[in-house]
Amino acid sequence: MAYGGYQGRFLDVDLSAGRVEAHPVPEEMQRMYLGGDGIAARVLWDEVAPGVDPLGPENVLVIATGPLTGTLFPPSGRWMAASLSPLTSHWGEAHAGGFFGAELKYAGYDYLVIRGKASAPVWLCISDGRAELRRAAALWGKTVPETTETIARELGDPDVKVACIGPAGEKLVRYAAIMSDYWRAAGRTGTGAVMGAKGLKAIAVRGSGRVRVADAEGFLAACRDAHRAHREGEWADYIRRTSRRYGTTGLTDAMNAIGRLPVKNHGDGYLPDVERVGCEAIRQRYRVAHKACFGCALQCKYVSHVSSGPYRGTRSEGPEYETVDAWGPNILVYDLDVVMQANYLCNIYGLDTISAGAAVAFAMELYERGLIGKDDTGGMEIRWGDGQVALALLEQIARREGFGRLLGEGCDLAAREIGGEAPRYSISVNGLEASGQDPRSHKSVGCTYATNVRGADHLRSLSVIDELGFHSKAVERFPHLDPEVCGNLLDETYKGYMVADQEECFAVCDSMILCKYGVMWPPIYYFPEFARAISTATGMEEYADPEAVRALGRRICHLRRAFNVRVGWDRSRDTLHPRFTEEPMPSGPAQGQVCHLEPMLKEFYEVRGYDQATGLPYRDTLEQAGLGDVAEELGRLGRLAPGLRPARPRSEKSRSGGGGR
């Protein structure tokens, strides 16, 4: 009997051949990798060999949903994209909300595998079990809203759901995003550039099907309890006061309060007058409507509108916390009109707001230090806090014009081309520009950044127990550890265990697929809730056991890291930018702090079963996770740790708590 939660088919799209074929999804693929991140990891491991050009036809782009996508479980409206990243040259993935993911399921497909390169621009039209490629010459050059509206007119269907790239993806900006539902961004690691390199402008989906679950009564009960957890009990008031009132912009003030708000290219973590760009200022001056993604009980989305000044009439969804910081404090811009305009421009051009803002901050620091001048920038003076210059650079990046051509390569590649001391001011890890966190004031972020398979980013393993002081969760999830130490932001102890635990938790979340809000902020769902939802939705009885679900998450973590190990990743890549390890925090609650990474890495490798000296996995680590074929290939390439995984003393197993199993 087929598992519930799936449509049981995927589309194989060969753009070189102009061919679209539907194939059944093997049940073994569903059972071993679940969906979303897990299935994407297996597809990319099988089909993207080392040495492939990320912008060449041999790279593969996976667009995936999960078994909970399109169901009543909150919030289950997300989808994801994965490929070899053109920004980092290793594992790349990005996720987005909205309604596109659910519509793809209703159209009859669980995921898309897109390969090759079209001889001329095309777009993919999917409708109720049918799919075809159409010419996109008339769409090429259009912004995201223009593309979406043109397709809707062509189909005569204003409700069609479109995921597309803007001019930035066409111009191969290495951090171009795939945008869906006009304003939802699958932003990080440049999957939009992969789509542009393949000549695929858009994917439009329309579906009227349904998602069958295995145990309708049991799954409905799980959904009712999940909705109840959002409106009653421990987290209901928290949600009303934070995410539902402010969206993610509430984090601007919260992060500043703990000294973790990146300011001036991560030079500081504290902004004394944060209220000028804080959540209340945004709520009062710009918010005009409240929205939610498909199936969301949390409802953190807002529509913003600029009512006066040079950007009067600008209207967009967001901005999110990361965008506010990237285009506000991190470039010393206090004019929220500029932040609103930057958010709008990134959305319509299809740019990752984090990397684009980081590129501007990088340029501003280089200019201040005299490492670039007007001769390099086309006569532009790139000074801190100049919002007009920041927006001008954004326009250049999207079109790959002027100095923006270089910044569109990403900070690390741009720094190498500039040379000299420039790499020191590219605040990134493994090629990905740092998101809105700082390992000096939240020590576990150091381990998150260093071990993250996609680079300096928070959404693969951020520990929120210490970030936001969820003391009750420290007691519940790590009963063998001191909860006071677990919750201490400035203490590296146990943080390697906690990051490993979160990485497994998020891997399952990203494979089901659920939104992180409800898993990390607030931490409503954990492995027991995952087990109930997965087992009742799919009928996979083994996943009624939370420990089996944890093992599933661990398998996905191993496979993604193995993908990177195969292209050269080892312990030397598990590192941090020296700004976080050598430059003490100048001010705020974490003043004087730096991040000590080594103790956290030791704990992380111990839990994961990786060699402390090389960071490579042991053969038995992978075999015990059900990845024997992966171990075999890494062994053939000489990319396994020598010997067997050392036995762990009983005392160490108990100390690692949930993360150690």
XYZ file of C-alpha atoms in Angstrom:
661
model
C 0.000 0.000 0.000
C 1.347 3.435 -0.960
C 2.309 5.767 1.857
C -0.034 8.641 2.700
C 1.041 12.292 2.427
C 2.494 11.814 -1.042
C 1.221 12.025 -4.583
C 3.706 9.313 -5.493
C 5.039 10.997 -8.634
C 7.821 13.420 -9.522
C 8.625 15.296 -12.724
C 11.961 14.826 -14.481
C 12.532 17.960 -16.568
C 15.355 17.741 -19.133
C 15.726 21.258 -20.493
C 18.427 20.297 -23.005
C 16.100 17.768 -24.620
C 12.946 19.828 -24.060
C 11.408 16.791 -22.370
C 9.181 16.517 -19.290
C 8.419 13.077 -17.888
C 6.529 11.917 -14.822
C 7.919 9.001 -12.818
C 6.788 7.166 -9.702
C 8.612 8.002 -6.463
C 10.174 4.818 -5.054
C 8.723 3.987 -1.635
C 12.249 3.352 -0.389
C 13.109 6.971 -1.234
C 10.128 8.161 0.852
C 10.920 5.884 3.794
C 14.628 6.647 3.950
C 14.560 10.390 3.174
C 10.922 11.480 3.765
C 10.762 14.547 1.472
C 12.119 18.076 1.030
C 15.714 18.267 2.245
C 16.063 14.519 2.603
C 14.956 13.594 -0.897
C 16.904 16.519 -2.387
C 20.044 15.301 -0.618
C 19.634 11.825 -2.068
C 18.952 13.131 -5.599
C 21.952 15.481 -5.553
C 24.244 12.801 -4.115
C 23.194 10.410 -6.889
C 23.224 12.871 -9.787
C 25.712 15.719 -9.177
C 29.278 14.465 -9.389
C 32.319 16.333 -8.027
C 33.720 18.876 -10.475
C 30.370 19.901 -11.944
C 30.032 23.597 -12.847
C 27.194 24.951 -10.640
C 26.057 27.122 -13.555
C 26.490 24.385 -16.151
C 23.905 21.985 -17.584
C 25.220 19.084 -15.456
C 24.061 20.696 -12.239
C 20.634 19.554 -11.049
C 17.994 21.719 -9.400
C 15.487 20.009 -7.107
C 12.210 21.716 -6.216
C 10.545 19.703 -3.470
C 7.637 19.459 -1.063
C 7.225 17.111 1.894
C 4.552 14.698 3.111
C 2.928 17.396 5.256
C 2.892 20.038 2.502
C -0.665 20.960 1.620
C -2.201 19.264 4.664
C -3.995 20.813 7.632
C -0.932 20.572 9.877
C 0.276 24.082 10.814
C 2.328 25.577 9.244
C 2.800 23.320 6.224
C 2.800 25.605 3.191
C 6.505 25.621 2.485
C 8.633 24.284 -0.367
C 12.367 24.095 -0.967
C 15.013 24.254 -3.701
C 18.434 22.571 -3.662
C 21.432 22.362 -5.981
C 25.178 22.662 -6.062
C 25.540 26.313 -5.071
C 27.062 28.804 -7.557
C 27.906 31.038 -4.586
C 29.736 28.500 -2.428
C 30.461 25.539 -4.784
C 29.059 23.091 -2.213
C 25.633 22.123 -0.867
C 23.029 24.816 -1.549
C 19.423 25.000 -0.457
C 16.728 27.566 0.180
C 13.146 27.460 1.457
C 10.084 29.650 1.021
C 6.527 29.914 2.302
C 3.400 31.123 0.538
C 1.152 28.784 -1.442
C 3.320 27.408 -4.260
C 4.311 24.225 -2.415
C 0.762 23.194 -1.582
C -0.351 23.914 -5.153
C 2.411 21.666 -6.530
C 1.133 18.827 -4.364
C -2.446 19.431 -5.477
C -1.232 19.379 -9.099
C -0.092 15.811 -8.518
C 3.666 15.948 -7.879
C 5.913 15.616 -4.833
C 9.026 17.151 -6.387
C 10.753 18.248 -9.604
C 14.212 17.270 -10.848
C 15.418 19.879 -13.342
C 18.509 19.164 -15.434
C 20.201 20.408 -18.618
C 19.986 23.824 -20.216
C 17.344 25.180 -22.558
C 18.488 26.465 -25.963
C 16.168 29.459 -25.461
C 14.336 30.712 -22.337
C 11.372 28.597 -21.281
C 8.882 28.324 -18.448
C 7.287 25.193 -17.036
C 3.504 24.976 -16.892
C 2.064 22.326 -14.543
C -1.658 21.725 -14.179
C -3.430 18.747 -12.630
C -1.128 15.957 -13.723
C -0.009 17.584 -16.968
C 3.205 19.496 -17.592
C 4.789 21.225 -20.594
C 7.575 23.675 -21.398
C 6.583 26.965 -23.016
C 8.652 29.692 -24.632
C 9.669 32.483 -22.261
C 11.244 35.013 -24.630
C 8.507 37.505 -23.757
C 9.174 37.018 -20.036
C 12.967 37.383 -20.117
C 13.991 40.675 -18.548
C 10.786 41.096 -16.563
C 10.688 41.555 -12.810
C 9.084 38.998 -10.503
C 5.670 40.739 -10.320
C 5.671 41.369 -14.086
C 6.496 37.723 -14.783
C 3.817 36.452 -12.418
C 1.150 38.736 -13.852
C 2.074 37.937 -17.473
C 1.762 34.206 -16.862
C -1.528 34.665 -15.036
C -2.893 36.635 -18.008
C -1.651 34.054 -20.513
C -3.364 31.271 -18.578
C -6.440 33.350 -17.811
C -6.032 32.303 -14.196
C -5.347 35.005 -11.594
C -4.922 32.347 -8.902
C -2.113 30.407 -10.573
C 0.910 29.998 -8.286
C 4.213 31.054 -9.823
C 7.812 30.539 -8.724
C 10.194 32.522 -10.904
C 13.431 34.443 -11.152
C 13.864 38.143 -11.754
C 16.610 39.969 -13.688
C 19.186 39.009 -11.019
C 18.734 35.309 -11.756
C 18.948 35.927 -15.493
C 22.203 37.874 -14.993
C 23.596 35.017 -12.854
C 24.059 37.018 -9.675
C 25.442 34.255 -7.492
C 22.974 34.935 -4.694
C 19.882 35.321 -6.847
C 16.682 33.979 -5.312
C 13.726 32.009 -6.612
C 10.616 34.008 -5.719
C 7.121 32.547 -5.312
C 3.717 34.118 -4.743
C 5.268 37.511 -5.685
C 7.082 38.131 -2.388
C 8.191 34.782 -0.885
C 11.925 34.240 -1.367
C 13.894 31.002 -1.536
C 16.830 33.276 -1.016
C 20.086 31.736 0.088
C 22.936 30.097 -1.884
C 21.929 31.240 -5.386
C 19.355 28.724 -6.595
C 17.898 31.580 -8.682
C 21.178 31.800 -10.608
C 21.029 28.041 -11.260
C 17.543 28.511 -12.700
C 18.778 31.433 -14.805
C 21.757 29.467 -16.120
C 19.378 26.730 -17.224
C 17.204 29.242 -19.088
C 14.190 28.443 -16.915
C 12.343 31.661 -16.126
C 9.377 30.352 -14.164
C 7.338 27.406 -12.919
C 3.582 27.914 -12.794
C 1.365 25.380 -11.050
C -2.356 24.834 -10.706
C -3.888 21.876 -8.940
C -7.309 20.761 -7.782
C -6.300 17.460 -6.238
C -6.028 16.488 -2.594
C -3.511 14.949 -0.246
C -4.556 11.590 1.193
C -3.206 10.715 4.639
C -2.847 7.196 6.013
C -4.697 7.627 9.300
C -7.228 10.407 8.782
C -8.619 10.318 12.315
C -5.204 10.187 13.972
C -3.756 12.893 11.738
C -6.755 15.179 12.292
C -6.315 14.793 16.044
C -2.628 15.727 15.685
C -3.601 18.803 13.644
C -6.180 19.879 16.233
C -3.621 19.608 19.014
C -1.084 21.533 16.957
C -3.515 24.380 16.301
C -4.508 24.367 19.980
C -0.836 24.748 20.964
C -0.731 27.977 18.967
C -3.809 29.537 20.568
C -3.819 28.130 24.120
C -1.343 27.268 26.846
C 2.368 27.975 27.213
C 2.991 29.639 23.855
C -0.269 31.379 22.934
C 0.436 34.684 24.663
C 4.057 34.606 23.509
C 2.909 34.312 19.886
C 0.411 37.163 20.263
C 3.011 39.454 21.836
C 5.844 38.678 19.415
C 5.577 37.084 15.986
C 1.892 37.827 15.358
C 2.228 41.458 16.495
C 5.558 42.286 14.856
C 6.402 39.448 12.500
C 10.088 38.567 12.523
C 11.033 42.241 12.918
C 10.466 41.743 16.650
C 13.866 40.075 16.624
C 15.544 43.418 15.850
C 14.908 44.629 19.370
C 15.307 41.179 20.960
C 18.701 40.592 19.360
C 19.927 44.057 20.268
C 18.976 43.359 23.887
C 21.404 40.415 23.989
C 24.094 42.255 21.994
C 23.651 40.123 18.884
C 22.360 42.624 16.304
C 24.999 42.899 13.535
C 26.062 46.534 13.145
C 28.543 47.989 10.619
C 29.489 44.806 8.760
C 29.350 42.732 11.961
C 31.828 45.115 13.571
C 29.534 45.434 16.608
C 26.475 43.718 18.031
C 24.692 46.561 19.759
C 22.854 49.670 18.507
C 22.135 52.159 21.350
C 19.233 53.842 19.518
C 17.721 50.692 18.022
C 14.206 52.119 18.379
C 14.865 54.170 15.235
C 14.824 50.968 13.174
C 13.004 48.724 15.648
C 9.843 46.671 15.346
C 7.477 49.261 16.831
C 8.629 51.943 14.385
C 8.034 49.573 11.476
C 4.636 48.503 12.796
C 3.385 52.031 13.309
C 4.760 53.630 10.140
C 4.503 50.949 7.455
C 2.222 48.017 8.273
C -1.057 48.112 6.344
C -2.241 44.491 6.180
C -1.758 41.149 7.908
C -1.209 37.906 5.959
C -0.334 34.262 6.467
C 1.195 31.487 4.402
C -0.788 28.335 3.580
C -1.946 26.444 6.666
C -0.285 28.777 9.172
C -1.558 29.166 12.720
C 1.133 31.669 13.683
C 0.559 34.377 11.023
C 3.766 36.440 11.058
C 3.453 38.002 7.574
C 2.657 41.652 6.986
C 2.258 43.999 4.050
C 4.238 47.238 4.214
C 3.505 50.500 2.429
C 5.540 53.715 2.175
C 3.090 56.627 2.279
C 5.384 59.630 1.782
C 8.807 60.752 0.626
C 10.827 59.714 -2.425
C 9.659 56.092 -2.186
C 5.994 56.906 -1.714
C 3.796 54.093 -2.997
C 6.349 51.308 -2.389
C 4.369 48.265 -1.314
C 5.693 44.802 -0.565
C 5.428 41.947 1.895
C 7.923 42.099 4.756
C 10.559 43.156 5.477
C 11.781 40.315 7.690
C 14.266 40.763 10.539
C 17.204 39.662 8.396
C 16.384 42.279 5.754
C 15.959 45.058 8.304
C 19.374 44.321 9.759
C 21.140 43.789 6.423
C 19.862 47.094 4.971
C 19.696 49.019 8.256
C 22.111 48.588 11.191
C 24.658 46.510 9.276
C 25.265 49.377 6.823
C 24.470 52.091 9.420
C 21.311 53.229 7.619
C 18.661 54.590 9.984
C 16.198 55.662 7.287
C 13.497 52.979 7.296
C 12.184 54.274 3.957
C 15.473 53.060 2.461
C 15.066 49.676 4.143
C 11.534 49.364 2.720
C 12.765 50.280 -0.756
C 15.692 47.843 -0.556
C 13.316 45.061 0.483
C 11.012 45.894 -2.430
C 13.839 46.026 -4.990
C 15.378 42.749 -3.811
C 11.969 41.110 -4.125
C 11.167 42.317 -7.629
C 14.688 41.661 -8.965
C 14.921 38.311 -7.179
C 17.856 38.823 -4.812
C 18.722 37.325 -1.436
C 18.355 40.339 0.869
C 20.984 38.974 3.289
C 23.816 38.451 0.801
C 22.947 41.598 -1.169
C 23.027 43.733 1.996
C 26.257 42.041 3.090
C 27.846 42.881 -0.253
C 27.042 46.556 0.299
C 28.405 46.435 3.868
C 31.565 44.770 2.544
C 31.995 47.545 -0.060
C 31.443 50.259 2.554
C 34.146 48.834 4.818
C 36.602 48.458 1.933
C 35.976 52.083 0.944
C 36.420 53.325 4.521
C 39.738 51.484 4.808
C 41.006 52.737 1.465
C 41.110 49.288 -0.130
C 38.906 50.540 -2.966
C 38.385 54.075 -4.258
C 36.350 56.065 -6.755
C 38.443 54.662 -9.582
C 37.172 51.191 -8.666
C 33.538 52.122 -8.097
C 32.861 54.178 -11.211
C 33.128 57.433 -9.296
C 30.768 56.385 -6.510
C 31.670 57.291 -2.912
C 30.519 54.291 -0.885
C 30.254 55.643 2.654
C 28.607 54.152 5.746
C 24.998 55.154 6.227
C 24.447 56.511 2.715
C 21.113 54.962 1.781
C 21.058 56.413 -1.714
C 24.397 54.833 -2.532
C 23.232 51.530 -1.039
C 20.169 51.496 -3.306
C 22.263 52.501 -6.316
C 24.575 49.554 -5.639
C 21.563 47.267 -5.321
C 20.376 48.332 -8.784
C 23.866 47.721 -10.196
C 24.099 44.280 -8.581
C 20.748 43.167 -9.995
C 21.811 44.188 -13.503
C 25.492 43.215 -13.106
C 26.495 46.732 -14.127
C 29.350 48.957 -12.921
C 30.796 48.003 -9.533
C 27.714 45.828 -9.034
C 29.141 43.325 -11.526
C 31.849 42.449 -9.019
C 29.577 42.537 -5.959
C 27.195 40.154 -7.734
C 29.888 37.490 -7.490
C 29.410 37.368 -3.714
C 31.757 38.788 -1.103
C 34.351 35.999 -1.103
C 34.887 35.902 -4.876
C 34.833 39.708 -5.048
C 37.417 39.907 -2.258
C 39.720 37.527 -4.092
C 39.473 39.614 -7.254
C 40.178 42.850 -5.351
C 43.050 41.187 -3.491
C 45.229 42.576 -0.708
C 43.463 42.820 2.655
C 39.977 42.647 1.108
C 39.231 39.013 2.154
C 39.524 40.047 5.803
C 36.375 42.147 5.447
C 34.231 39.577 3.672
C 32.208 38.427 6.672
C 31.312 34.951 5.510
C 31.901 31.283 6.278
C 32.497 28.820 3.466
C 31.446 31.341 0.866
C 28.080 32.321 2.338
C 27.684 35.834 3.746
C 26.821 35.791 7.466
C 23.177 36.201 8.400
C 21.928 38.381 11.269
C 23.636 36.600 14.161
C 26.995 36.971 15.944
C 28.948 34.109 17.563
C 30.587 36.453 20.069
C 27.341 37.193 21.884
C 25.594 33.872 21.204
C 28.380 31.307 21.357
C 26.459 28.350 19.932
C 26.019 30.351 16.703
C 29.750 29.803 16.181
C 29.220 26.046 16.000
C 26.106 26.547 13.860
C 27.981 28.691 11.316
C 31.104 26.519 11.243
C 29.347 23.168 10.717
C 26.444 24.399 8.596
C 26.409 22.569 5.270
C 25.463 25.754 3.424
C 27.734 28.224 5.261
C 27.243 31.112 7.697
C 23.545 30.758 8.185
C 21.224 30.144 11.110
C 18.460 27.998 9.661
C 20.144 24.599 9.662
C 20.891 24.297 13.400
C 20.347 27.500 15.420
C 19.979 26.779 19.136
C 17.091 28.896 20.419
C 17.136 27.613 24.010
C 20.115 29.852 24.812
C 19.174 32.518 22.243
C 15.801 33.409 23.700
C 15.993 31.875 27.166
C 13.577 28.958 26.788
C 14.584 27.487 30.162
C 11.773 24.920 30.307
C 12.950 23.413 27.030
C 16.520 23.108 28.330
C 15.194 21.067 31.255
C 12.929 18.948 29.036
C 15.311 18.242 26.158
C 18.631 17.956 27.998
C 17.740 16.407 31.380
C 21.342 15.270 31.983
C 22.828 18.730 31.452
C 22.803 21.760 33.702
C 19.963 23.933 32.326
C 21.669 27.103 33.558
C 24.744 26.306 31.477
C 22.593 25.313 28.490
C 20.863 28.671 28.657
C 24.028 30.739 29.077
C 24.617 32.590 25.803
C 28.224 33.348 26.658
C 29.328 29.849 27.669
C 30.485 27.417 24.969
C 29.912 24.375 27.229
C 27.389 21.824 25.867
C 26.694 23.985 22.816
C 28.192 21.430 20.408
C 25.658 18.890 21.731
C 22.805 21.381 21.442
C 23.696 22.405 17.883
C 23.888 18.749 16.787
C 20.468 18.172 18.348
C 18.995 21.140 16.517
C 20.571 20.113 13.224
C 18.760 16.771 13.410
C 15.530 18.478 14.464
C 15.709 21.019 11.617
C 16.607 18.328 9.059
C 13.318 16.576 9.822
C 11.440 19.890 9.867
C 12.864 20.719 6.428
C 11.913 17.325 5.065
C 8.311 17.156 6.330
C 8.275 20.296 5.334
C 7.241 22.662 8.161
C 8.042 26.310 8.830
C 10.767 26.939 11.429
C 8.331 29.158 13.308
C 6.678 26.613 15.521
C 9.877 24.550 15.709
C 12.424 27.167 16.772
C 10.487 30.323 17.631
C 8.600 29.344 19.709
C 9.808 25.726 20.133
C 6.393 24.038 20.086
C 7.324 20.996 17.985
C 10.079 18.513 18.712
C 10.625 14.853 17.873
C 7.487 13.531 19.666
C 5.248 15.911 17.720
C 7.107 15.091 14.489
C 6.650 11.370 15.125
C 2.906 11.694 15.612
C 2.433 13.843 12.496
C 4.671 11.742 10.215
C 3.328 8.370 11.280
C -0.334 9.332 11.003
C 0.144 11.178 7.720
C 2.298 8.579 5.972
C 1.476 5.327 7.728
C 5.190 4.622 8.279
C 4.817 2.856 11.606
C 8.526 2.965 12.470
C 8.316 6.756 12.650
C 5.784 6.627 15.487
C 8.940 6.330 17.610
C 10.558 9.763 18.200
C 14.002 8.141 18.323
C 13.456 6.694 14.838
C 12.553 10.189 13.641
C 15.730 11.525 15.228
C 17.715 8.834 13.398
C 16.034 9.903 10.172
C 17.177 13.486 10.787
C 20.700 12.272 11.551
C 20.775 10.295 8.270
C 19.863 13.440 6.315
C 22.530 15.462 8.162
C 25.164 12.840 7.317
C 24.154 12.714 3.655
C 24.289 16.502 3.181
C 27.707 16.644 4.834
C 28.878 13.685 2.740
C 27.909 15.681 -0.363
C 30.304 18.403 0.805
C 33.005 15.934 1.883
C 32.957 14.470 -1.613
C 33.752 17.905 -3.106
C 36.627 18.461 -0.659
C 35.115 19.458 2.695
C 37.036 18.493 5.853
C 37.825 19.905 9.285
C 39.627 22.889 7.781
C 36.220 24.089 6.509
C 34.613 23.934 9.960
C 35.823 27.365 10.902
C 34.751 30.956 11.503
C 35.632 34.368 10.174
C 38.376 35.951 12.350
C 36.059 38.855 13.160
C 34.210 36.447 15.436
C 37.238 34.722 16.959
C 39.881 37.463 17.151
C 38.091 40.825 17.430
C 36.404 41.297 20.847
C 32.844 42.629 20.737
C 33.255 46.413 21.112
C 30.097 47.237 23.090
C 26.793 46.046 24.499
C 25.959 43.091 26.737
C 28.669 40.908 25.106
C 31.393 43.549 25.226
C 34.876 41.978 25.215
C 33.656 38.533 24.093
C 35.077 36.396 21.280
C 33.919 32.936 20.199
C 35.979 29.867 21.171
C 35.032 27.315 18.560
C 37.193 24.295 19.449
C 35.316 23.018 22.534
C 32.044 23.102 20.623
C 33.519 21.319 17.605
C 34.842 18.565 19.878
C 31.339 17.948 21.250
C 29.769 18.169 17.791
C 32.176 15.625 16.231
C 31.718 13.312 19.214
C 27.940 13.259 18.761
C 28.102 12.978 14.983
C 30.748 10.252 14.840
C 33.292 12.300 12.908
C 37.059 12.123 13.342
C 38.305 14.829 15.716
C 41.459 15.369 13.619
C 39.979 15.503 10.111
C 36.253 16.110 10.561
C 35.605 13.201 8.175
C 32.947 10.579 8.965
C 33.882 7.043 9.988
C 32.647 4.228 7.772
C 30.545 2.717 10.572
C 28.965 6.117 11.289
C 27.502 6.162 7.796
C 26.680 2.461 7.692
C 24.762 2.657 10.976
C 22.735 5.511 9.455
C 21.762 3.343 6.483
C 24.214 5.050 4.133
C 26.440 2.096 3.283
C 26.681 3.044 -0.393
C 27.735 6.575 0.572
C 30.444 5.158 2.844
C 31.594 2.919 0.006
C 32.030 5.837 -2.405
C 33.754 8.101 0.118
C 36.049 5.211 0.985
C 36.928 4.730 -2.670
C 37.787 8.453 -2.855
C 39.863 8.338 0.337
C 37.403 10.650 2.087
C 36.618 8.565 5.195
C 38.219 8.798 8.622
C 40.644 5.932 9.273
C 39.470 3.090 11.503
C 36.212 2.751 13.395
C 34.324 5.339 15.370
C 35.771 5.401 18.915
C 33.473 4.096 21.621
C 32.078 6.884 23.750
C 32.420 6.677 27.544
C 29.071 6.225 29.299
C 29.537 9.545 31.112
C 29.933 11.397 27.825
C 26.848 9.729 26.335
C 24.728 10.851 29.251
C 26.137 14.386 29.166
C 25.200 14.858 25.534
C 21.512 14.317 26.309
C 19.166 14.204 23.345
C 21.878 15.174 20.931
C 23.979 12.169 21.859
C 21.599 9.452 20.806
